[in-house]
Short mmCIF file of C-alpha atoms in Angstrom, two decimals:
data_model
loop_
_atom_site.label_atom_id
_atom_site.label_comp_id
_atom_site.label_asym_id
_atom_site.label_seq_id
_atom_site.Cartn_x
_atom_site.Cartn_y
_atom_site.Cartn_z
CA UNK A 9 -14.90 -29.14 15.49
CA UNK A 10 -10.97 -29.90 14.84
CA UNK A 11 -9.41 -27.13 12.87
CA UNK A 12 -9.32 -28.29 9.11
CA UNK A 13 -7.72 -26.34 6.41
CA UNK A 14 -10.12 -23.62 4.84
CA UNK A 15 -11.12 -24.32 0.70
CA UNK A 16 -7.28 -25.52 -0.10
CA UNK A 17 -5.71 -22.50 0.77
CA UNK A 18 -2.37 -22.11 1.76
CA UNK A 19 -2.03 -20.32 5.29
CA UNK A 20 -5.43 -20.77 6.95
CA UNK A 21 -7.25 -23.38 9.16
CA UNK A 22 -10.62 -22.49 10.48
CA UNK A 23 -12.58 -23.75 13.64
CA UNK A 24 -16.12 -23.64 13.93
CA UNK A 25 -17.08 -22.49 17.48
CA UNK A 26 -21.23 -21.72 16.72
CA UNK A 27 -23.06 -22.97 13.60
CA UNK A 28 -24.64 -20.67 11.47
CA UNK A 29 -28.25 -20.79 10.02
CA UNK A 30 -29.67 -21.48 6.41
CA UNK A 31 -27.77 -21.87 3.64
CA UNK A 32 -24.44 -19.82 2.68
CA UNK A 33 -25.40 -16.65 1.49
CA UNK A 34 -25.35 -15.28 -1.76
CA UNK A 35 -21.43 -13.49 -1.59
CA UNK A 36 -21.73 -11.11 -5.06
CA UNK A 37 -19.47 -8.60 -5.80
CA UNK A 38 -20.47 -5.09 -4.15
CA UNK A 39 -22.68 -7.39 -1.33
CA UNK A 40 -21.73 -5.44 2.17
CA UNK A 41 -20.64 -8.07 4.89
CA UNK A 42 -21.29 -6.86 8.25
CA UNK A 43 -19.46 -8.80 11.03
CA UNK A 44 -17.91 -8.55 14.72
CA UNK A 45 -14.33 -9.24 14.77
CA UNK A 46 -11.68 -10.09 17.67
CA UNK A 47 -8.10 -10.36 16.59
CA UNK A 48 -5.51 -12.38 18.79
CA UNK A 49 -2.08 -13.29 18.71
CA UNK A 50 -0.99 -17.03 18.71
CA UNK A 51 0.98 -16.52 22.38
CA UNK A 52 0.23 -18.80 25.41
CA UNK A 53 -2.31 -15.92 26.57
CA UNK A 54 -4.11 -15.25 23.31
CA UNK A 55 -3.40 -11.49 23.71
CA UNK A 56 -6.31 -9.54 22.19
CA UNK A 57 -5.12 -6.61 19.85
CA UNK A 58 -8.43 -5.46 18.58
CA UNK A 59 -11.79 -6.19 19.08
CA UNK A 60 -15.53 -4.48 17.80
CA UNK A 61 -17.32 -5.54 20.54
CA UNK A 62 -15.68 -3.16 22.38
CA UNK A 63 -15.08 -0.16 19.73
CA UNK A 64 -19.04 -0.73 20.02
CA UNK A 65 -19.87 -0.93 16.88
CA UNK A 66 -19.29 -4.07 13.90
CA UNK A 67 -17.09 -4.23 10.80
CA UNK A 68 -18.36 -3.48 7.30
CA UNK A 69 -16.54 -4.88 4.19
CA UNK A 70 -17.68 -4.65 0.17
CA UNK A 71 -17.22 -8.08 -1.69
CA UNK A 72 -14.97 -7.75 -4.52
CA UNK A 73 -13.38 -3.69 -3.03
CA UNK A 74 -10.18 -5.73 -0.90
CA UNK A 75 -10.20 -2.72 1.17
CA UNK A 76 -9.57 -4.19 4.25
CA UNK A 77 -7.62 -7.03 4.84
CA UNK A 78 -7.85 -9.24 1.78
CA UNK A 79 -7.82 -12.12 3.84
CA UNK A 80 -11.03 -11.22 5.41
CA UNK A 81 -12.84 -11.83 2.23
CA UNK A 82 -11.99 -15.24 2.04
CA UNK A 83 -12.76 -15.93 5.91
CA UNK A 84 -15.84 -14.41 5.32
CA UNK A 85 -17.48 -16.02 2.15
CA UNK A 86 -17.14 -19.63 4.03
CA UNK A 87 -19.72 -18.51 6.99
CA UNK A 88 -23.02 -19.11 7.06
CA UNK A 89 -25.69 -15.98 9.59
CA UNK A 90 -24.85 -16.42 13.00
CA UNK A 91 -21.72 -18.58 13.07
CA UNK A 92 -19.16 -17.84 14.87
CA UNK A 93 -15.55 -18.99 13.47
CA UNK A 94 -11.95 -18.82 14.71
CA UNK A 95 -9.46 -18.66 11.76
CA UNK A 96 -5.80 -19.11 12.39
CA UNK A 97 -3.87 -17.04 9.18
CA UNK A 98 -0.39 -17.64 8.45
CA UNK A 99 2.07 -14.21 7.96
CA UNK A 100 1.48 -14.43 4.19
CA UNK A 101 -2.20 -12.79 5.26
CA UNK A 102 -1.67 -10.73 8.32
CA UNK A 103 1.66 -8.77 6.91
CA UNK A 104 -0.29 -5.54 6.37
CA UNK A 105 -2.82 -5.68 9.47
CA UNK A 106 -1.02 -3.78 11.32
CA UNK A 107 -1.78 -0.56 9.18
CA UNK A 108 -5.29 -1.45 9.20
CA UNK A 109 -5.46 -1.88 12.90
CA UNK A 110 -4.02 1.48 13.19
CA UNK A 111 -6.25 2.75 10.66
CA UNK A 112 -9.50 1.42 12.61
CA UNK A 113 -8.24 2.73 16.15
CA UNK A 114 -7.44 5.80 14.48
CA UNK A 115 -11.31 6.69 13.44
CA UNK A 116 -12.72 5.09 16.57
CA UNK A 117 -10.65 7.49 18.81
CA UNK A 118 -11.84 10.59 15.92
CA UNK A 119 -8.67 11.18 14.53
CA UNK A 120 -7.69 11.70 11.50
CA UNK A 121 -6.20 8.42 9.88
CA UNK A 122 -3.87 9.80 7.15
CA UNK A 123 -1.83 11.92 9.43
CA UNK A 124 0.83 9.34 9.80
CA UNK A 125 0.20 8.06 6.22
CA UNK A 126 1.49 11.73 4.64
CA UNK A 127 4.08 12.80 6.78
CA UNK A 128 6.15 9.07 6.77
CA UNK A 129 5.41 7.35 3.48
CA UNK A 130 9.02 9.79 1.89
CA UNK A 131 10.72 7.77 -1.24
CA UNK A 132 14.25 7.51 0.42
CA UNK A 133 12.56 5.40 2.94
CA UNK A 134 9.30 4.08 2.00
CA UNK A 135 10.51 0.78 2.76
CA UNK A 136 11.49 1.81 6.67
CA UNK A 137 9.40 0.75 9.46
CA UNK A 138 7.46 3.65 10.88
CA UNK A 139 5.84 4.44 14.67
CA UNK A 140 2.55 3.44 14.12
CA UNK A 141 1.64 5.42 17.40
CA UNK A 142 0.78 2.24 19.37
CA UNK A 143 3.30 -0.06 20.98
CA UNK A 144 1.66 -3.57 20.14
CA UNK A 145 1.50 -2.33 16.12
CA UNK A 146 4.50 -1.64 15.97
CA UNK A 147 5.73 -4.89 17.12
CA UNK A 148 3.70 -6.99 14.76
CA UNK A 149 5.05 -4.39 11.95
CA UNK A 150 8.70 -5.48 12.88
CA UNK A 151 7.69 -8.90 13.07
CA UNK A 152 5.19 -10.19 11.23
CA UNK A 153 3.43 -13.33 12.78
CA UNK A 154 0.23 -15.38 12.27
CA UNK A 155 -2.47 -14.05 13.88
CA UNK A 156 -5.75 -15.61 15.26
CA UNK A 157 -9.41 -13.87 14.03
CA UNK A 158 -12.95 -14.55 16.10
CA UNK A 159 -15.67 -13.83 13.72
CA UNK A 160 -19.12 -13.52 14.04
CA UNK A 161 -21.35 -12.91 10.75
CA UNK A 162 -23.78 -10.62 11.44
CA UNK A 163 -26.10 -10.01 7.78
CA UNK A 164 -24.64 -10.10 4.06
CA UNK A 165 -26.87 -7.39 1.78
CA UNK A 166 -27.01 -7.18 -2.02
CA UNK A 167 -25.64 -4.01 -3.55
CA UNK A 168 -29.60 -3.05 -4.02
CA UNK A 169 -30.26 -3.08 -0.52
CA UNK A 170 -27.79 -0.71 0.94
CA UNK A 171 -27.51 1.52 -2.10
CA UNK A 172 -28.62 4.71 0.00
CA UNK A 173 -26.11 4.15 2.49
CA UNK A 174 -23.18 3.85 -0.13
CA UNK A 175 -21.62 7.05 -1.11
CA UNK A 176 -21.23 7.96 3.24
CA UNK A 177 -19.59 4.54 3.53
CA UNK A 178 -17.42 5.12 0.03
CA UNK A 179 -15.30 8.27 1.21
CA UNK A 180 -14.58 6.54 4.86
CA UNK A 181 -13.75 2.93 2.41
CA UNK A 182 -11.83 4.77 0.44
CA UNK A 183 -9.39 7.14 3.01
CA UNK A 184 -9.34 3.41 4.89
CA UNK A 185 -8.11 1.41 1.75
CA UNK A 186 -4.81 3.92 0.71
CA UNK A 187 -2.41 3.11 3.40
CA UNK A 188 -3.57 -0.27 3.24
CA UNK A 189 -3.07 -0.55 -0.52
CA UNK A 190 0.23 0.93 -0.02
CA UNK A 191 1.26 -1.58 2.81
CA UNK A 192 0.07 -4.05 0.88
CA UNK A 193 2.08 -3.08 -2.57
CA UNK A 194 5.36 -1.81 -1.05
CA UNK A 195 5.22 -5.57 0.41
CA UNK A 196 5.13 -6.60 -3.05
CA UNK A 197 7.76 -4.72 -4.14
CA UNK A 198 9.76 -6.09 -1.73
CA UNK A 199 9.00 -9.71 -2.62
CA UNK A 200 9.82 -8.68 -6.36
CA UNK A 201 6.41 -8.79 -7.76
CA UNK A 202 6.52 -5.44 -9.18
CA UNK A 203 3.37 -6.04 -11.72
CA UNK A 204 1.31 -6.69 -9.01
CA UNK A 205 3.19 -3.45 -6.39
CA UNK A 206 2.50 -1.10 -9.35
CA UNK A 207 -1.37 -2.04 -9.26
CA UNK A 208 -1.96 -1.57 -5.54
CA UNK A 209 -0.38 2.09 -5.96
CA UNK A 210 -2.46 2.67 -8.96
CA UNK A 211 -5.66 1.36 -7.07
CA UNK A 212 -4.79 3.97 -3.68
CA UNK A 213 -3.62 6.35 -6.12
CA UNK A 214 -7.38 6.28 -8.02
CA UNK A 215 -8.98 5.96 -4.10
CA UNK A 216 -7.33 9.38 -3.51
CA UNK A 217 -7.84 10.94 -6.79
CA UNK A 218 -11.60 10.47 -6.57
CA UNK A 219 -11.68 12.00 -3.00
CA UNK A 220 -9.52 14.92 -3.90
CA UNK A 221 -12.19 16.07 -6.22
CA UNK A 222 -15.04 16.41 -3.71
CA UNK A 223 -11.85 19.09 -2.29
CA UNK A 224 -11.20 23.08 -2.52
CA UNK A 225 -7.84 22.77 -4.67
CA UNK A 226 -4.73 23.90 -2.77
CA UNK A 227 -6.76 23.95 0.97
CA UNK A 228 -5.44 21.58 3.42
CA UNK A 229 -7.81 18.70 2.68
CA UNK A 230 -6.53 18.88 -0.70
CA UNK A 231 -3.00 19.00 0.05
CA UNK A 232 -2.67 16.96 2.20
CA UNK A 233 -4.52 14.05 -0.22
CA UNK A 234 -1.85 15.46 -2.68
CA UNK A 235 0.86 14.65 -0.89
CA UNK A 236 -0.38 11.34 0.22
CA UNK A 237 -0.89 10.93 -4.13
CA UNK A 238 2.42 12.12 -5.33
CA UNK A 239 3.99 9.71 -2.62
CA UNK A 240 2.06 6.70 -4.49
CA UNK A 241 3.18 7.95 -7.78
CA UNK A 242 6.65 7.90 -7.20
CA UNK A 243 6.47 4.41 -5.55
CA UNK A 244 4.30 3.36 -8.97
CA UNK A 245 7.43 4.86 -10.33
CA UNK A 246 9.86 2.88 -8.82
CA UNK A 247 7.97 -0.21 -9.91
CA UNK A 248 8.12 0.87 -13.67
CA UNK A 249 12.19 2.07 -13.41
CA UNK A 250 12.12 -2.15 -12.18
CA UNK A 251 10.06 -2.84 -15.07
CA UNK A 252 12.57 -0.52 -17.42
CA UNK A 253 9.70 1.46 -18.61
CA UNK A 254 11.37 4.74 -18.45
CA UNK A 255 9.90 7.07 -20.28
CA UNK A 256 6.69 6.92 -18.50
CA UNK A 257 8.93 7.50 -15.16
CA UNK A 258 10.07 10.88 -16.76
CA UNK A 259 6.39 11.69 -17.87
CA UNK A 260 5.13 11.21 -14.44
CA UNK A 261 8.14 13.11 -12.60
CA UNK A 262 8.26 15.87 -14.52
CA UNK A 263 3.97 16.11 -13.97
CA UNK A 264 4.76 16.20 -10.02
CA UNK A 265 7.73 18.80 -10.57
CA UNK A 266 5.74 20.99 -12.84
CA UNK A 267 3.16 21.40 -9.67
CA UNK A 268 5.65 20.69 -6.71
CA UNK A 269 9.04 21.95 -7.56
CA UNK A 270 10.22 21.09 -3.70
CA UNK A 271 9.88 17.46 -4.25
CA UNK A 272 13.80 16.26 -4.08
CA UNK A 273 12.90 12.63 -4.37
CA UNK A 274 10.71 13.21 -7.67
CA UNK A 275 14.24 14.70 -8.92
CA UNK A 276 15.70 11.57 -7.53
CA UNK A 277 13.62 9.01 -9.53
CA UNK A 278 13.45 11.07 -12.36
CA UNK A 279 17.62 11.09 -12.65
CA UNK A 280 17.38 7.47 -12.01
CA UNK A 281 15.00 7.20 -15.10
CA UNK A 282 17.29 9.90 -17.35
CA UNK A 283 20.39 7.94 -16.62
CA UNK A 284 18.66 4.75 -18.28
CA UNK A 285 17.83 6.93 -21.35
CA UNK A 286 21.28 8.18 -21.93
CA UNK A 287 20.39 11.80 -20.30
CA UNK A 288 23.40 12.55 -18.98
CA UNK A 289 23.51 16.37 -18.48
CA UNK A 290 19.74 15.75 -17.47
CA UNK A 291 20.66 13.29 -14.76
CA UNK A 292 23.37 14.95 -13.76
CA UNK A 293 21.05 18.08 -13.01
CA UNK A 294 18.50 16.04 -11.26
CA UNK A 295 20.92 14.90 -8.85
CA UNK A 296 22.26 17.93 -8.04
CA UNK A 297 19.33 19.34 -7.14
CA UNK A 298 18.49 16.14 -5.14
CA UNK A 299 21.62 17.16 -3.13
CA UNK A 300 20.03 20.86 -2.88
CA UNK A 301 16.62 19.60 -1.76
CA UNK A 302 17.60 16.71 0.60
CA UNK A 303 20.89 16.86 1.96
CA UNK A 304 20.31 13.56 3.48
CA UNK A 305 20.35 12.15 0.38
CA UNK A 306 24.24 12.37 -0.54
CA UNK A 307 25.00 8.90 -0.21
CA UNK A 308 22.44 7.43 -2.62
CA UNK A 309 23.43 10.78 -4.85
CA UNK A 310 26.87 9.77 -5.25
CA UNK A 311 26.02 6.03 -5.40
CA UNK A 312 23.57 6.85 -8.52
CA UNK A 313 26.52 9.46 -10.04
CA UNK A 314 29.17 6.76 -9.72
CA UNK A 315 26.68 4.52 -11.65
CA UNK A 316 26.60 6.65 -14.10
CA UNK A 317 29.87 7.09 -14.78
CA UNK A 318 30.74 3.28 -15.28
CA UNK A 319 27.84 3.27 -17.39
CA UNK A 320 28.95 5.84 -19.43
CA UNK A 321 32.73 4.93 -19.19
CA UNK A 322 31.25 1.39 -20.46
CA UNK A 323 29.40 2.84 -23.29
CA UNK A 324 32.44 4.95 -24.61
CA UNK A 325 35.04 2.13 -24.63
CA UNK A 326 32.08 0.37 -26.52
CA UNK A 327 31.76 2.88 -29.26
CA UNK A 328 35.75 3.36 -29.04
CA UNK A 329 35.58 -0.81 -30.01
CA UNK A 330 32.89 -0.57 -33.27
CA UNK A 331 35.12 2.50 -34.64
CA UNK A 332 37.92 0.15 -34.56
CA UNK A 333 36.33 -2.43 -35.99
CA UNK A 334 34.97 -0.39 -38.65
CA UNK A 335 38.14 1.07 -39.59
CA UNK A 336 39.78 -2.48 -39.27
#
């Protein structure tokens, strides 16, 4: 069958390479998809970057959870049992596959998946390009290209008929989903949707949340799922300094300070936020301790100090203007 564009949407052309059987299944929300999935570049070779078949075992996804690729969904819900498709997906799909690859190849090797996720994901550079600890990710992190997916659709279940199963799956779905949902919304944030950014940190934020409460507070589990949260909140806070919502910036700052005192970018944001609000002595302290904290910092410091001084420079000849007037 010729490759024809999937449903009308934009970035995606799908080839049929085995027909399924019956009808297409019944896709509700909470319905667990389980499928086999090879993923190839679009290079003379078709290089293979992942594939199940030889992890061993198939992919699971939850209708209506987007906690894999959100893509995926989409490819899925047009198969019928049995078939076997090839999609071709433009960049504006694959862009955050590469954290899920790593993710997957992460768990299938036993290792521990947030690892990289906690100790790379700082403020001052959340927007960097990170080792993903495998040569071929980090290439198609650099540069994102379309990418080619072989799927075979194994069985679709009802919430009903997996419901025993769904609280061991939930804690793996949900350590798999943060570092996605943070790919996915510091992509956003980049692209200026900050609306949209500000929910995908919310969604990883309440991912984590719920796991850190099956934790011992302050044991390594639980700090380590902290610092992976207080990373998301300050990256929901940069969304809502964009959105000029300030006063819920310094409410969530000063929360992380009041339990992590060491955290020199929460000072950062929050100075950011106090400068908007007129706080100048407040700002002013911030920032100094930024410079105490992280050192490395100094030359978005004095960037955000010299800011504030034309703002404030702007605001006094403005008031110096109206008591003219007023006395004119």
């Amino acid at each position: 069958m010729d490759a024809a564009l999937l449903l009308n949407v934009e970035g995606i052309k799908k080839t049929i390479l085995h027909g399924g059987t019956g009808d297409l299944p019944n896709f509700i929300n909470g319905s667990r998809v389980t499928f086999h999935f090879r993923t190839m570049k679009c290079d003379e070779d078709r290089t293979v970057i992942d594939d199940s078949r030889q992890v061993g075992h198939p992919m699971h996804i939850i209708i209506g959870n987007m906690f894999k690729l959100e893509v995926w969904e989409i490819l899925l819900t047009s198969m019928r049992l049995s078939e076997v498709a090839e999609f071709w997906c433009d960049t504006i799909h694959t862009g955050v596959y590469p954290i899920l690859s790593r993710s997957l190849r992460q768990m299938a090797e036993g290792k521990d998946p947030t690892e990289w996720h906690v100790h790379t994901c700082g403020l001052a550079n959340m927007f960097a390009y990170h080792t993903l600890g495998y040569e071929d990710l980090d290439e198609l992190q650099k540069e994102p290209q379309p990418l080619i997916f072989v799927i075979e659709l194994l069985q679709v279940e009802a919430p009903s008929e997996y419901q025993r199963e769904t609280w061991n799956l939930s804690a793996q779905e949900k350590m798999q989903a943060a570092p996605i949902l943070h790919g996915e919304g510091n992509r956003l944030f980049k692209l200026g949707r900050y609306e949209e950014a500000s929910t995908k940190y919310q969604e990883a934020i309440v991912c984590l949340r719920n796991l850190q409460t099956k934790e011992k507070p302050w044991e390594v589990q639980w700090l380590k799922l902290e610092k992976m949260i207080n990373t998301l909140i300050l990256n929901y806070c940069q969304c809502l300094l964009k959105k000029e919502e300030y006063y819920e910036v310094l409410e969530h700052t000063s929360d992380i300070l009041r339990h992590h005192p060491g955290i020199g970018k929460a000072y950062y944001v929050r100075a950011r936020a106090h400068a908007e609000v007129w706080n100048e002595a407040e700002a002013k302290a911030d920032l100094e301790k930024v410079l105490e904290l992280e050192p490395s910092m100094r030359k978005a410091v004095h960037r955000e100090l010299r800011l504030l001084e034309n703002r404030l420079e702007e605001k006094r000849e403005e008031e110096r203007l109206r008591c003219r007037n007023m006395l004119g």
